[in-house]
XYZ file of C-alpha atoms in Angstrom:
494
model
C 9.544 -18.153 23.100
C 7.471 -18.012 26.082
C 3.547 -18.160 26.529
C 2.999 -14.536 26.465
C 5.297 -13.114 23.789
C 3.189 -16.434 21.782
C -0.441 -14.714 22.695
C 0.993 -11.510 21.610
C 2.280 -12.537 18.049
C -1.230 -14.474 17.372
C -3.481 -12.252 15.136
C -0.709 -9.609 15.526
C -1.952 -6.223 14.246
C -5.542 -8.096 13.108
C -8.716 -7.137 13.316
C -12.676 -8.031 13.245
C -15.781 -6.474 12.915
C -18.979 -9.039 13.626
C -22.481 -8.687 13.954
C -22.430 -10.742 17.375
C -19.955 -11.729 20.518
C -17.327 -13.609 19.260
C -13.721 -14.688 21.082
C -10.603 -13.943 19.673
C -7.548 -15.731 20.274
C -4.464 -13.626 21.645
C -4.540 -9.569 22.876
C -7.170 -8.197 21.622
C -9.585 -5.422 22.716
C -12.842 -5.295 21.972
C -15.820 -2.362 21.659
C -18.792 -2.101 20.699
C -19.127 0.626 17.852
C -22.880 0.461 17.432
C -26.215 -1.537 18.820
C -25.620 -4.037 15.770
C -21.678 -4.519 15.674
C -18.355 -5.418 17.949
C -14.903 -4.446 16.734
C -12.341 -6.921 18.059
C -8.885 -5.408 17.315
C -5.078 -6.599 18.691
C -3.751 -4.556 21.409
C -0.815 -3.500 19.148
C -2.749 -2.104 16.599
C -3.614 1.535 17.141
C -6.663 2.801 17.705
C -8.504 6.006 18.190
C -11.881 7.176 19.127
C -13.540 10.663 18.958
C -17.403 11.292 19.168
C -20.067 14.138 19.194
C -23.687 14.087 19.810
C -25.011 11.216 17.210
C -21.729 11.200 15.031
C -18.543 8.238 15.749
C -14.871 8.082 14.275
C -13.108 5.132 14.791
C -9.726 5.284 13.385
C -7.869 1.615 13.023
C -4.061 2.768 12.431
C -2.355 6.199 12.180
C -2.946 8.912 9.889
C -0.062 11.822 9.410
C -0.635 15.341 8.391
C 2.374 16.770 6.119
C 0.889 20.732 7.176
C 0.484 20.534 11.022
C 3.515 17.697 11.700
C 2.376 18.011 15.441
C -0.932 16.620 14.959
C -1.176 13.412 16.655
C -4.283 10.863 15.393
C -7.001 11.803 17.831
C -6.397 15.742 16.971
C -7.007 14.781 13.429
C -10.186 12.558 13.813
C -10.931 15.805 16.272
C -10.894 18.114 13.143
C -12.728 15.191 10.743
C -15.662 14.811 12.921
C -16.940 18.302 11.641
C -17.482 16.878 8.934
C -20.473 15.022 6.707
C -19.259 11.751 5.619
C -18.736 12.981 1.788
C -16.199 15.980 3.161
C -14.572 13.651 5.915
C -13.376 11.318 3.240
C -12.423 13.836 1.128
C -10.055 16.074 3.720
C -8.532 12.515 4.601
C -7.062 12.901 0.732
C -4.342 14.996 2.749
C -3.232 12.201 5.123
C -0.771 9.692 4.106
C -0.935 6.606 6.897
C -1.943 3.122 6.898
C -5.826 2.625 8.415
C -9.102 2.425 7.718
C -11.516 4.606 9.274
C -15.809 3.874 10.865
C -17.705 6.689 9.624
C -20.916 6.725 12.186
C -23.602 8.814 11.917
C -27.042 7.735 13.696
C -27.738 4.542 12.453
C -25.238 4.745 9.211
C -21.968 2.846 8.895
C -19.866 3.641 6.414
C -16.276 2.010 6.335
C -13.065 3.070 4.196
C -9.438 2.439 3.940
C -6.342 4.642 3.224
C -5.500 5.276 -0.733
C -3.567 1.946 -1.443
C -5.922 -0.067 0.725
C -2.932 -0.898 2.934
C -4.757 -1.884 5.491
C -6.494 -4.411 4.468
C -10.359 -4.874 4.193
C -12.207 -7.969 3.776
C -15.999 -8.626 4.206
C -18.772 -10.286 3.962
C -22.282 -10.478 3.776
C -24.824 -12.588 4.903
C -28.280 -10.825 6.850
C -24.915 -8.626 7.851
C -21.461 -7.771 7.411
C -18.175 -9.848 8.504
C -15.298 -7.295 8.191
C -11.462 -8.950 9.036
C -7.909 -8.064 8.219
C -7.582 -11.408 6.654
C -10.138 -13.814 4.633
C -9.596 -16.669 6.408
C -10.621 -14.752 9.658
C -13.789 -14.656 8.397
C -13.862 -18.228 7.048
C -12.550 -19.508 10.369
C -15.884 -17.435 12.119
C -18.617 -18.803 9.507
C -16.904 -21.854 8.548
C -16.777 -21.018 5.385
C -14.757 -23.702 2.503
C -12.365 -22.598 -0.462
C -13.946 -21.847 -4.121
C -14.718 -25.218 -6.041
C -14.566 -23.008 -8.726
C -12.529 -24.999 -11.353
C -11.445 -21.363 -12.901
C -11.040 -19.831 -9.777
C -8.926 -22.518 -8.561
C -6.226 -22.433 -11.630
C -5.556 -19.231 -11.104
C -5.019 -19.691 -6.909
C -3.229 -22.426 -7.135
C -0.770 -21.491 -9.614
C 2.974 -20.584 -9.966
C 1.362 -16.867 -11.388
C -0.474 -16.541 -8.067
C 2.791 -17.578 -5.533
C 4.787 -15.100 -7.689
C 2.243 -12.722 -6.513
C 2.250 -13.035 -3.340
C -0.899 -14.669 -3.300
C -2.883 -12.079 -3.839
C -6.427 -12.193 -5.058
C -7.484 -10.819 -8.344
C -9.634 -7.292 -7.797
C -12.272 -7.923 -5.345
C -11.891 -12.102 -5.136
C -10.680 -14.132 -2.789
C -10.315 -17.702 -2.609
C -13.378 -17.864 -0.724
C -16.440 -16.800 -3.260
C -18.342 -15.273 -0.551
C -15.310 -13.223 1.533
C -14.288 -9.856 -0.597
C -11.618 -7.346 -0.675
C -12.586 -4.038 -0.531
C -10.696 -2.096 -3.360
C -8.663 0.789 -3.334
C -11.047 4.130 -3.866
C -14.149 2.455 -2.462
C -16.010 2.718 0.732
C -18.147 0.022 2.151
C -21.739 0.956 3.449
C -22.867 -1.190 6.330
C -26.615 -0.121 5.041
C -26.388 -1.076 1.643
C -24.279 -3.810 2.377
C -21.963 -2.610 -0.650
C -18.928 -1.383 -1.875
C -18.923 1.973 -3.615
C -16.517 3.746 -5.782
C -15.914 7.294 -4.408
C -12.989 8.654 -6.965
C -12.675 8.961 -9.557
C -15.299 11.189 -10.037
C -13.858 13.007 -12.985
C -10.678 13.710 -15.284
C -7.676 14.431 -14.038
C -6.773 18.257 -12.215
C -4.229 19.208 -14.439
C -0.895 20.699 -13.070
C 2.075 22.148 -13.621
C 5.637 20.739 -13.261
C 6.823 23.487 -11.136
C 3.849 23.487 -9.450
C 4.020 19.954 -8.643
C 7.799 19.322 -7.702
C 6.783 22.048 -5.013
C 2.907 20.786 -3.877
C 5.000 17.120 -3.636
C 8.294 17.877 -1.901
C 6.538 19.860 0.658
C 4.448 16.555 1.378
C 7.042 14.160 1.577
C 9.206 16.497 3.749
C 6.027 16.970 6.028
C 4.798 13.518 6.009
C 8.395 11.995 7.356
C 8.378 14.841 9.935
C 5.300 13.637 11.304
C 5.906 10.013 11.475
C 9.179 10.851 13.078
C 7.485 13.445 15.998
C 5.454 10.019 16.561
C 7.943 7.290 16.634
C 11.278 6.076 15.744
C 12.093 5.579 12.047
C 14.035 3.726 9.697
C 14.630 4.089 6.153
C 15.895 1.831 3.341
C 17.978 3.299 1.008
C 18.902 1.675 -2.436
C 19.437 2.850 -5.743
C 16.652 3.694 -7.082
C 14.510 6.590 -7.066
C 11.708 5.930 -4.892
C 14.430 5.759 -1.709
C 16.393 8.770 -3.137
C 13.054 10.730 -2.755
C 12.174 9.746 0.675
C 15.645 9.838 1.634
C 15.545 13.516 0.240
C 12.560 14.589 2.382
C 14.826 13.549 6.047
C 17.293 16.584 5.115
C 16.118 18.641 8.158
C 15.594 15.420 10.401
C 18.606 13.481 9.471
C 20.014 13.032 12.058
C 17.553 10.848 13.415
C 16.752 8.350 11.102
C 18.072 4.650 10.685
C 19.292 4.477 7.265
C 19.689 0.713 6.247
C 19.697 -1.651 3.332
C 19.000 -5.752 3.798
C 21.717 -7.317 2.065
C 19.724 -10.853 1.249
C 21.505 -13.249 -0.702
C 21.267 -11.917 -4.416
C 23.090 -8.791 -3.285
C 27.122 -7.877 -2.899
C 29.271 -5.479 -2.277
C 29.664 -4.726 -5.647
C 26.199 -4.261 -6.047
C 24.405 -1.017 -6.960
C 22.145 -1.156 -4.394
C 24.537 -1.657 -1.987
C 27.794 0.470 -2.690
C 25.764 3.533 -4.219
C 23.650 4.363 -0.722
C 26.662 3.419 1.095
C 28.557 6.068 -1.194
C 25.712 8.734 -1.006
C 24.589 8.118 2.656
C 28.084 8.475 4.141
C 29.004 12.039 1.822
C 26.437 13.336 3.901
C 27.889 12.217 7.239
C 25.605 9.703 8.292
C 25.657 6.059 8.726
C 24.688 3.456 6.476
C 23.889 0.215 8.074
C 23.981 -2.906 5.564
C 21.946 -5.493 7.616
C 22.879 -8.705 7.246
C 22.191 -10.566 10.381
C 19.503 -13.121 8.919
C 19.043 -16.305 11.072
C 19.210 -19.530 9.525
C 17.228 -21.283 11.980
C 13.474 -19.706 12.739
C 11.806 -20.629 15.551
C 9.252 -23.318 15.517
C 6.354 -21.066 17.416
C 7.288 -18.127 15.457
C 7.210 -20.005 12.082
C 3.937 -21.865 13.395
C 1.782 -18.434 14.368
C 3.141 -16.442 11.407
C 1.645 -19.354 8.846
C -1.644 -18.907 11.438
C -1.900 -15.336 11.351
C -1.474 -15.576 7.123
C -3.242 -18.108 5.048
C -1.103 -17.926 2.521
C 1.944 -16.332 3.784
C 5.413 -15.678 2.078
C 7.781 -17.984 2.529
C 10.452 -16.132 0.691
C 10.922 -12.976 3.306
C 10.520 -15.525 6.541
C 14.098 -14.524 7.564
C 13.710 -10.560 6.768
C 10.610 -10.220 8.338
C 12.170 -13.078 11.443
C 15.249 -10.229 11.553
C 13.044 -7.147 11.868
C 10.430 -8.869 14.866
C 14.309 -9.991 16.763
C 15.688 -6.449 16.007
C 13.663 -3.596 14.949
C 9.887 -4.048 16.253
C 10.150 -1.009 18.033
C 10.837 0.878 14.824
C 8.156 2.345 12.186
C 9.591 0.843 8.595
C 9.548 3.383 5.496
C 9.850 1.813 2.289
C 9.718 3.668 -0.717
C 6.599 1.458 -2.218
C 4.054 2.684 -4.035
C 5.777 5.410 -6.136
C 5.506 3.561 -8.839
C 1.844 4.452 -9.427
C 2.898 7.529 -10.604
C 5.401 6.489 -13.185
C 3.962 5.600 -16.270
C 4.128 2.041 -15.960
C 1.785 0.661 -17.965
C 1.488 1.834 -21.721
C 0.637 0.481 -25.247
C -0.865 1.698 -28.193
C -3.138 -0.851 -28.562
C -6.977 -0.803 -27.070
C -7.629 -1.508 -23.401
C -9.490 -4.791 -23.105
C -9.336 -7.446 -20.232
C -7.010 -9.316 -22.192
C -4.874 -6.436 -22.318
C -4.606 -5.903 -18.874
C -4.099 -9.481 -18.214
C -1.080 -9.809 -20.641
C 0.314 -6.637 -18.539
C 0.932 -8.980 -15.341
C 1.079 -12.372 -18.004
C -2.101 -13.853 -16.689
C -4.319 -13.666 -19.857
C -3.976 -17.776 -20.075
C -6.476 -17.720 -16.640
C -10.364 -16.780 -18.033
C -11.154 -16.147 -14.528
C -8.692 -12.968 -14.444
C -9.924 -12.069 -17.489
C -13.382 -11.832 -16.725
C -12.421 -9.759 -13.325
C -10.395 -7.273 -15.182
C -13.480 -6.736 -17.407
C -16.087 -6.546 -15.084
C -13.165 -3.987 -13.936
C -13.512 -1.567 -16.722
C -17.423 -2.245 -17.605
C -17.183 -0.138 -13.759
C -14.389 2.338 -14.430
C -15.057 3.648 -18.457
C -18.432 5.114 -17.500
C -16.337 7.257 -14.351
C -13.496 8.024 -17.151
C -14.264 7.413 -20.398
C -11.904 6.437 -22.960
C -8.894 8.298 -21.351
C -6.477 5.296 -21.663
C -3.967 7.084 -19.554
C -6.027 7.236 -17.051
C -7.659 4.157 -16.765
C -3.589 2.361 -16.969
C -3.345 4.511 -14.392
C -6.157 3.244 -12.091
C -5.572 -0.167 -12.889
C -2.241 -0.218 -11.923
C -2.741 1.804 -8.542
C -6.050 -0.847 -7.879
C -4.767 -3.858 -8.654
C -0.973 -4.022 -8.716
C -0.550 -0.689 -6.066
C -3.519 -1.789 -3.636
C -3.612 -5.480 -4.353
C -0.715 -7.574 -4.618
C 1.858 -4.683 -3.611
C 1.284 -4.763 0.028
C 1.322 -8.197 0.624
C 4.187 -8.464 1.990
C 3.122 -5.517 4.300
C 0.331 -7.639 5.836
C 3.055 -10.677 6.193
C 5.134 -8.233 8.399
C 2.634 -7.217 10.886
C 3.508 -9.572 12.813
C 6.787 -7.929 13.104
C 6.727 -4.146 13.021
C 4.270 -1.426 12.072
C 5.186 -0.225 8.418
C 4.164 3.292 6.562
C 4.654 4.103 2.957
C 4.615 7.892 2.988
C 3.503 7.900 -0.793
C 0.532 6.271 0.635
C -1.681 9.859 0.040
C -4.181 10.395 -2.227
C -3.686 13.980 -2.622
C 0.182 13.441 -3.228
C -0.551 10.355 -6.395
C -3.642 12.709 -7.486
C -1.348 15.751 -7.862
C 1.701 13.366 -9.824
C -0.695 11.792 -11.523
C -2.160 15.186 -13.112
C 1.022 16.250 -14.918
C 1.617 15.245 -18.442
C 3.040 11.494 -18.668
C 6.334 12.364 -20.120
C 7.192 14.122 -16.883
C 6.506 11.129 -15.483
C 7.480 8.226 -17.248
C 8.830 5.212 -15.539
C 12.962 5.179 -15.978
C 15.525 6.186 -13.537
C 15.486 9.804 -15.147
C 11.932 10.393 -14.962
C 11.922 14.642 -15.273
C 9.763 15.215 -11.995
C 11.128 12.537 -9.556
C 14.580 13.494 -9.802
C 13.243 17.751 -9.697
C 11.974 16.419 -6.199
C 14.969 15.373 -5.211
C 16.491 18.544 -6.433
C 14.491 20.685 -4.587
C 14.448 18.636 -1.396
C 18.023 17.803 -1.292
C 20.280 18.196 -4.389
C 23.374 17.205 -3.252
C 21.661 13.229 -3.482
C 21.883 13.619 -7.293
C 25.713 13.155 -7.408
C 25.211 9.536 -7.328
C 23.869 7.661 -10.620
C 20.405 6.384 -10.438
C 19.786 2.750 -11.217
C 22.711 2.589 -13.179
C 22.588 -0.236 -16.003
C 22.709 -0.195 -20.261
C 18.894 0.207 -19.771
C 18.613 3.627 -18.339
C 21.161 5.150 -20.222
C 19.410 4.106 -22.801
C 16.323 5.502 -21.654
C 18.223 8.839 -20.880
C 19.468 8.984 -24.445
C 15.859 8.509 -25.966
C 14.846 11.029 -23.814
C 16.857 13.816 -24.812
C 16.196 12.909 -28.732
C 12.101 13.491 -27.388
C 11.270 9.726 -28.700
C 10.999 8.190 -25.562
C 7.390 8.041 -25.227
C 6.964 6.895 -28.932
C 8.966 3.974 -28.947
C 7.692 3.132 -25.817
C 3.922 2.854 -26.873
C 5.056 1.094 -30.423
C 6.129 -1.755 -27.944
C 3.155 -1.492 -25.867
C 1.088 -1.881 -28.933
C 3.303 -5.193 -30.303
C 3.631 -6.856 -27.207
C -0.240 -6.354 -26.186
C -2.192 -6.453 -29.077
């Protein structure tokens, strides 16, 4: 690789905000947003800047509008800059994207992220803030050491946490002092805090009808407007979360990439092989199974990627190697992050920290234990005892928006990835319909109506087939799905 393609890939897609002049290793730009603080960000990230009078929107990554498709990201910051901070975070409940956004107004900072905290936000504070894309950004800046935390340490340096991706727990880091800033919180620059902005209140109920339509029409207009942007590819398995997605390109077909990695655990004879293949190619389109996966990595590239990533995956090295070599010019649309509206997480039993630890089998670390309860301490005064709502939350905060885009951040240094689910007003308007509409299975009621509506002819192909969802189908029907599903919950995680 030569010298510049090396500066490039340092930092790739990073960022940091500082209280003072600091220098940056590889192509990054730099402005400052305010008398007090520099933003240093890599020339590959986007970035966008609209202001009026004593009011500042800096937008860090791409927002898409699923009712005017056209809108590029400085017309949108355009129409949020009419607004007071309170209604500007609210209207971005529309968008689906990956960013955060610098609310400025006078002397006010306020800072927040898109709904599954996808773009990553770290901080911390001192006299003043430290903001970076990764925690050891800021610990490189203020030389700052790993916990010495004897709890803290089991859990971060066990086979739990590299299963995870390395992701922190809630809020923590490896570093005491460096935080992640949650899912549904904003950071304020004044108060030198994190604050919890939704959930305000219960649930808006909703209709299934009324849903299947409000949702189709966003995923349709969400791909439109990533693909009026930029060129787009789309895995396809399976599963449901691709089958919806790949419902919503019916009108722009003809334009997207539809691909599957065949990695080693896979075959022809695989579901998630021949039943895209099958479905992709009755429509007339091609399927491409990728399978050129290099062996050998190259030394710089293997060197910067472990820079740019404390702790970064070893596992997807050759996917992630395959899409820098082939497809950086692409925008990547995985079908992540549906899963916050399935159901996942149920039991009969009560809701404790232990509970919620068992879910993700890390109730043997104390220090996960006592995150998830200073966890709900924060979230039953916002929503009482609704248990299906706080399973809910929990699993969009710290499964959805903690260790499910890890893998995201590992691939920045490859190509620019969306996850159109990625909109708060599309998992807020799921999320309001009764759970067994919604319950996790390959035959959940509402998913596959989406699909109907968007694009039946993509239901002619089985969905996850295996013993397990028939099963599920059958319990279904007989309308005792959702009992024997908490009876479970409440052995297994009492």
């Amino acid at each position: 690789m030569n010298s510049n393609d090396l500066t490039n890939l340092l930092y790739r897609r990073q960022y940091v905000i500082s209280p003072e002049k600091i220098t940056m290793e590889g192509n990054f730009k730099n402005i400052v947003i305010s008398k007090n603080y520099y933003l240093y960000y890599h020339s590959d990230l986007s970035f966008t800047k609209v202001s009026k009078g004593n009011k500042a929107l800096y937008l860090i990554g791409d927002l898409f509008d699923y009712r005017n498709t056209d809108f590029n990201n400085k017309q949108i910051l355009k129409h949020l800059l009419q607004f007071s901070f309170d209604e500007c975070l609210k209207e971005t409940f529309n968008y689906c994207g990956r960013f955060f956004l610098i609310y400025i107004e006078n002397d006010s900072i306020k800072l927040f992220h898109d709904a599954f905290a996808s773009r990553k936000i770290y901080y911390h504070v001192n006299d003043k803030l430290w903001c970076a894309s990764q925690p050891h950004l800021i610990a490189k800046f203020l030389n700052l050491k790993h916990s010495t935390n004897k709890e803290v340490l089991e859990y971060f340096k066990s086979v739990e946490c590299k299963n995870n991706n390395y992701a922190g727990v809630m809020d923590a880091t490896i570093y005491d002092t460096v935080k992640q800033l949650q899912p549904n919180k904003y950071l304020d620059f004044s108060l030198k805090i994190p604050v919890r902005y939704w959930p305000k209140k219960q649930y808006d109920k909703i209709k299934l009808n009324d849903a299947v339509k409000s949702c189709s029409g966003m995923i349709e207009g969400f791909l439109e407007s990533v693909n009026k942007r930029h060129k787009l590819m789309l895995p396809v398995t399976a599963g449901i979360d691709s089958r919806i997605l790949f419902a919503g390109t019916k009108k722009i077909r003809n334009n997207i990439f539809y691909y599957i990695n065949k990695t080693s655990h896979l075959s022809e004879k695989s579901p998630d092989i021949y039943i895209p293949k099958k479905l992709v190619e009755k429509c007339n389109l091609k399927f491409n199974i990728v399978t050129s996966f290099e062996k050998t990595i190259e030394k710089d590239f293997l060197d910067i990627y472990h820079k740019n990533i404390e702790f970064a995956s070893e596992e997807f090295i050759p996917v992630i190697y395959n899409y820098y070599r082939n497809f950086s010019d692409y925008i990547n649309c995985p079908g992540i992050g549906n899963e916050i509206t399935e159901n996942v997480l149920d039991t009969s039993a009560n809701v404790t920290a232990k509970t919620l630890a068992k879910f993700f089998h890390l109730s043997r670390f104390s220090f996960v234990q006592k995150k998830y309860n200073e966890w709900l301490m924060e979230i039953e005064p916002v929503v009482g005892k609704n248990k299906r709502m706080i399973l809910d939350i929990f699993f969009w905060e710290e499964k959805g928006g903690n260790w499910g885009n890890q893998i995201q951040t590992c691939k920045d240094i490859a190509q620019e990835e969306i996850l159109i689910y990625n909109s708060r007003k599309y998992l807020t308007t799921m999320l309001g319909l009764e759970k067994e509409y919604r319950n996790k299975s390959s035959h959940s009621i509402l998913h596959k109506k989406i699909i109907e509506n968007l694009w039946p002819e993509l239901l002619s192909e089985p969905i996850n087939p295996s013993f397990k969802s028939t099963l599920f189908l059958v319990l279904q029907k007989i309308k005792i799905y959702s009992l024997m599903k908490s009876l479970a919950g409440y052995v297994k995680y009492r």
